């Protein structure tokens, strides 16, 4: 039951922040000079964007992440919490696999953070910090589980998530 509540809260936050980020990102339709730099998915799918109706809905999120990063950051936090909690629930009886899972997730987030590290836009700087932070949190969890295995602690219990 406690995990169902956590999933429900994370899903509600994900849905709310996705809707708001999508709304904020729709402002790209009114900023034609940003289409060349921000409408990545539209350029891949449709070629060059010449009209605001050519813009893909996915580009709304890129625009929101660049210029209004609060809700895209909430999307990242809620989505990463859902992934981490799911991994924990699926692998809690297999601590070594859970450690590997958390380490891989950590590397992915750190690589994403390093990929956009040199972004001159404010949203890119915030997202870099968030990616690195989430990567470090997952790495810390992986280290905790690794130390748990190394010490030979076989006690079952839920000490990571709020139970």
Short mmCIF file of C-alpha atoms in Angstrom, two decimals:
data_model
loop_
_atom_site.label_atom_id
_atom_site.label_comp_id
_atom_site.label_asym_id
_atom_site.label_seq_id
_atom_site.Cartn_x
_atom_site.Cartn_y
_atom_site.Cartn_z
CA UNK A 1 0.00 0.00 0.00
CA UNK A 2 2.81 2.42 0.86
CA UNK A 3 4.36 1.97 -2.58
CA UNK A 4 1.00 2.47 -4.29
CA UNK A 5 0.70 5.87 -2.60
CA UNK A 6 4.23 6.78 -3.67
CA UNK A 7 3.50 5.76 -7.25
CA UNK A 8 0.23 7.67 -7.24
CA UNK A 9 1.83 10.87 -5.96
CA UNK A 10 4.72 10.57 -8.44
CA UNK A 11 2.32 9.88 -11.32
CA UNK A 12 0.14 12.84 -10.36
CA UNK A 13 3.20 15.11 -10.22
CA UNK A 14 4.35 13.72 -13.57
CA UNK A 15 0.98 14.33 -15.21
CA UNK A 16 0.61 17.83 -13.76
CA UNK A 17 4.13 18.95 -14.64
CA UNK A 18 3.90 17.42 -18.13
CA UNK A 19 0.71 19.33 -18.85
CA UNK A 20 2.14 22.63 -17.60
CA UNK A 21 5.46 22.15 -19.45
CA UNK A 22 3.56 21.31 -22.62
CA UNK A 23 1.49 24.49 -22.20
CA UNK A 24 4.53 26.68 -21.50
CA UNK A 25 6.41 25.16 -24.42
CA UNK A 26 3.60 25.94 -26.83
CA UNK A 27 4.94 29.50 -26.86
CA UNK A 28 7.46 28.30 -29.46
CA UNK A 29 4.72 28.70 -32.04
CA UNK A 30 4.94 32.47 -31.59
CA UNK A 31 8.76 32.69 -31.71
CA UNK A 32 9.86 31.89 -35.27
CA UNK A 33 13.54 32.77 -34.67
CA UNK A 34 13.74 29.84 -32.21
CA UNK A 35 12.42 27.26 -34.66
CA UNK A 36 15.86 26.70 -36.17
CA UNK A 37 17.48 25.98 -32.80
CA UNK A 38 14.68 24.45 -30.73
CA UNK A 39 12.39 22.59 -33.11
CA UNK A 40 14.65 19.53 -33.25
CA UNK A 41 11.95 16.89 -33.69
CA UNK A 42 10.11 18.97 -36.28
CA UNK A 43 13.27 19.38 -38.32
CA UNK A 44 13.92 15.64 -38.20
CA UNK A 45 10.34 14.64 -39.02
CA UNK A 46 9.21 17.36 -41.43
CA UNK A 47 12.39 18.96 -42.69
CA UNK A 48 12.75 22.70 -42.31
CA UNK A 49 10.03 24.38 -40.26
CA UNK A 50 8.37 27.14 -42.26
CA UNK A 51 5.03 27.44 -40.49
CA UNK A 52 4.00 27.13 -36.85
CA UNK A 53 1.75 24.21 -37.77
CA UNK A 54 4.92 22.24 -38.72
CA UNK A 55 6.11 22.20 -35.11
CA UNK A 56 5.93 18.86 -33.32
CA UNK A 57 4.37 18.61 -29.87
CA UNK A 58 7.67 17.17 -28.58
CA UNK A 59 9.41 20.42 -29.42
CA UNK A 60 7.18 22.15 -26.89
CA UNK A 61 9.03 20.30 -24.15
CA UNK A 62 12.42 21.30 -25.54
CA UNK A 63 11.35 24.94 -25.61
CA UNK A 64 9.98 24.69 -22.08
CA UNK A 65 13.20 23.06 -20.87
CA UNK A 66 15.28 25.83 -22.42
CA UNK A 67 13.30 28.83 -21.27
CA UNK A 68 10.92 27.69 -18.50
CA UNK A 69 12.77 24.78 -16.84
CA UNK A 70 10.79 24.42 -13.58
CA UNK A 71 8.18 21.97 -14.83
CA UNK A 72 10.55 19.95 -17.03
CA UNK A 73 12.71 19.55 -13.92
CA UNK A 74 9.67 18.28 -12.01
CA UNK A 75 9.08 15.85 -14.87
CA UNK A 76 12.64 14.58 -14.49
CA UNK A 77 12.35 14.20 -10.73
CA UNK A 78 9.02 12.37 -10.82
CA UNK A 79 10.04 10.15 -13.73
CA UNK A 80 13.36 9.23 -12.13
CA UNK A 81 11.60 8.50 -8.85
CA UNK A 82 9.15 6.20 -10.63
CA UNK A 83 12.01 4.38 -12.43
CA UNK A 84 14.09 4.04 -9.26
CA UNK A 85 11.16 2.87 -7.17
CA UNK A 86 10.14 0.38 -9.86
CA UNK A 87 13.68 -0.98 -10.03
CA UNK A 88 13.79 -1.25 -6.26
CA UNK A 89 10.50 -3.13 -6.09
CA UNK A 90 11.47 -5.51 -8.87
CA UNK A 91 15.02 -6.16 -7.68
CA UNK A 92 14.94 -5.74 -3.90
CA UNK A 93 15.53 -9.47 -3.40
CA UNK A 94 18.49 -9.37 -5.80
CA UNK A 95 20.75 -6.74 -4.23
CA UNK A 96 23.62 -7.21 -6.70
CA UNK A 97 21.29 -6.69 -9.66
CA UNK A 98 19.75 -3.69 -7.95
CA UNK A 99 23.23 -2.24 -7.44
CA UNK A 100 24.02 -2.70 -11.13
CA UNK A 101 20.65 -1.22 -12.13
CA UNK A 102 21.20 1.88 -9.99
CA UNK A 103 24.77 2.23 -11.26
CA UNK A 104 23.63 2.11 -14.89
CA UNK A 105 20.86 4.63 -14.23
CA UNK A 106 23.42 6.83 -12.49
CA UNK A 107 25.79 6.68 -15.46
CA UNK A 108 22.98 7.56 -17.87
CA UNK A 109 22.05 10.65 -15.86
CA UNK A 110 25.66 11.76 -15.47
CA UNK A 111 26.25 11.34 -19.22
CA UNK A 112 23.11 13.34 -19.99
CA UNK A 113 24.30 16.04 -17.62
CA UNK A 114 27.74 16.14 -19.21
CA UNK A 115 26.19 16.23 -22.68
CA UNK A 116 24.40 19.52 -22.02
CA UNK A 117 27.07 20.89 -19.66
CA UNK A 118 28.25 23.63 -22.02
CA UNK A 119 24.77 24.95 -22.77
CA UNK A 120 24.70 28.75 -22.69
CA UNK A 121 20.98 28.81 -21.93
CA UNK A 122 19.74 29.07 -18.35
CA UNK A 123 17.50 26.02 -18.72
CA UNK A 124 20.47 23.97 -19.90
CA UNK A 125 22.47 24.93 -16.83
CA UNK A 126 19.62 23.97 -14.51
CA UNK A 127 19.04 20.69 -16.33
CA UNK A 128 22.77 19.91 -16.14
CA UNK A 129 22.66 20.36 -12.39
CA UNK A 130 19.49 18.24 -12.09
CA UNK A 131 20.88 15.41 -14.23
CA UNK A 132 24.10 15.35 -12.21
CA UNK A 133 22.20 15.52 -8.93
CA UNK A 134 19.90 12.62 -9.84
CA UNK A 135 22.90 10.66 -11.08
CA UNK A 136 24.71 11.22 -7.79
CA UNK A 137 21.64 10.21 -5.79
CA UNK A 138 21.35 6.97 -7.75
CA UNK A 139 25.09 6.38 -7.37
CA UNK A 140 24.77 6.91 -3.61
CA UNK A 141 21.95 4.38 -3.46
CA UNK A 142 24.04 1.92 -5.48
CA UNK A 143 26.95 2.38 -3.08
CA UNK A 144 24.66 1.85 -0.08
CA UNK A 145 23.36 -1.39 -1.54
CA UNK A 146 26.89 -2.47 -2.48
CA UNK A 147 28.06 -1.88 1.08
CA UNK A 148 25.05 -3.81 2.30
CA UNK A 149 26.12 -6.79 0.19
CA UNK A 150 29.78 -6.45 1.25
CA UNK A 151 28.88 -6.50 4.93
CA UNK A 152 26.73 -9.55 4.38
CA UNK A 153 23.59 -7.98 5.79
CA UNK A 154 20.71 -10.23 4.86
CA UNK A 155 18.08 -8.38 6.86
CA UNK A 156 14.99 -7.72 4.82
CA UNK A 157 13.63 -4.27 5.22
CA UNK A 158 12.84 -1.14 3.39
CA UNK A 159 15.31 1.47 4.54
CA UNK A 160 15.66 3.57 1.40
CA UNK A 161 12.18 4.68 0.51
CA UNK A 162 9.69 6.21 2.86
CA UNK A 163 7.81 3.28 4.32
#
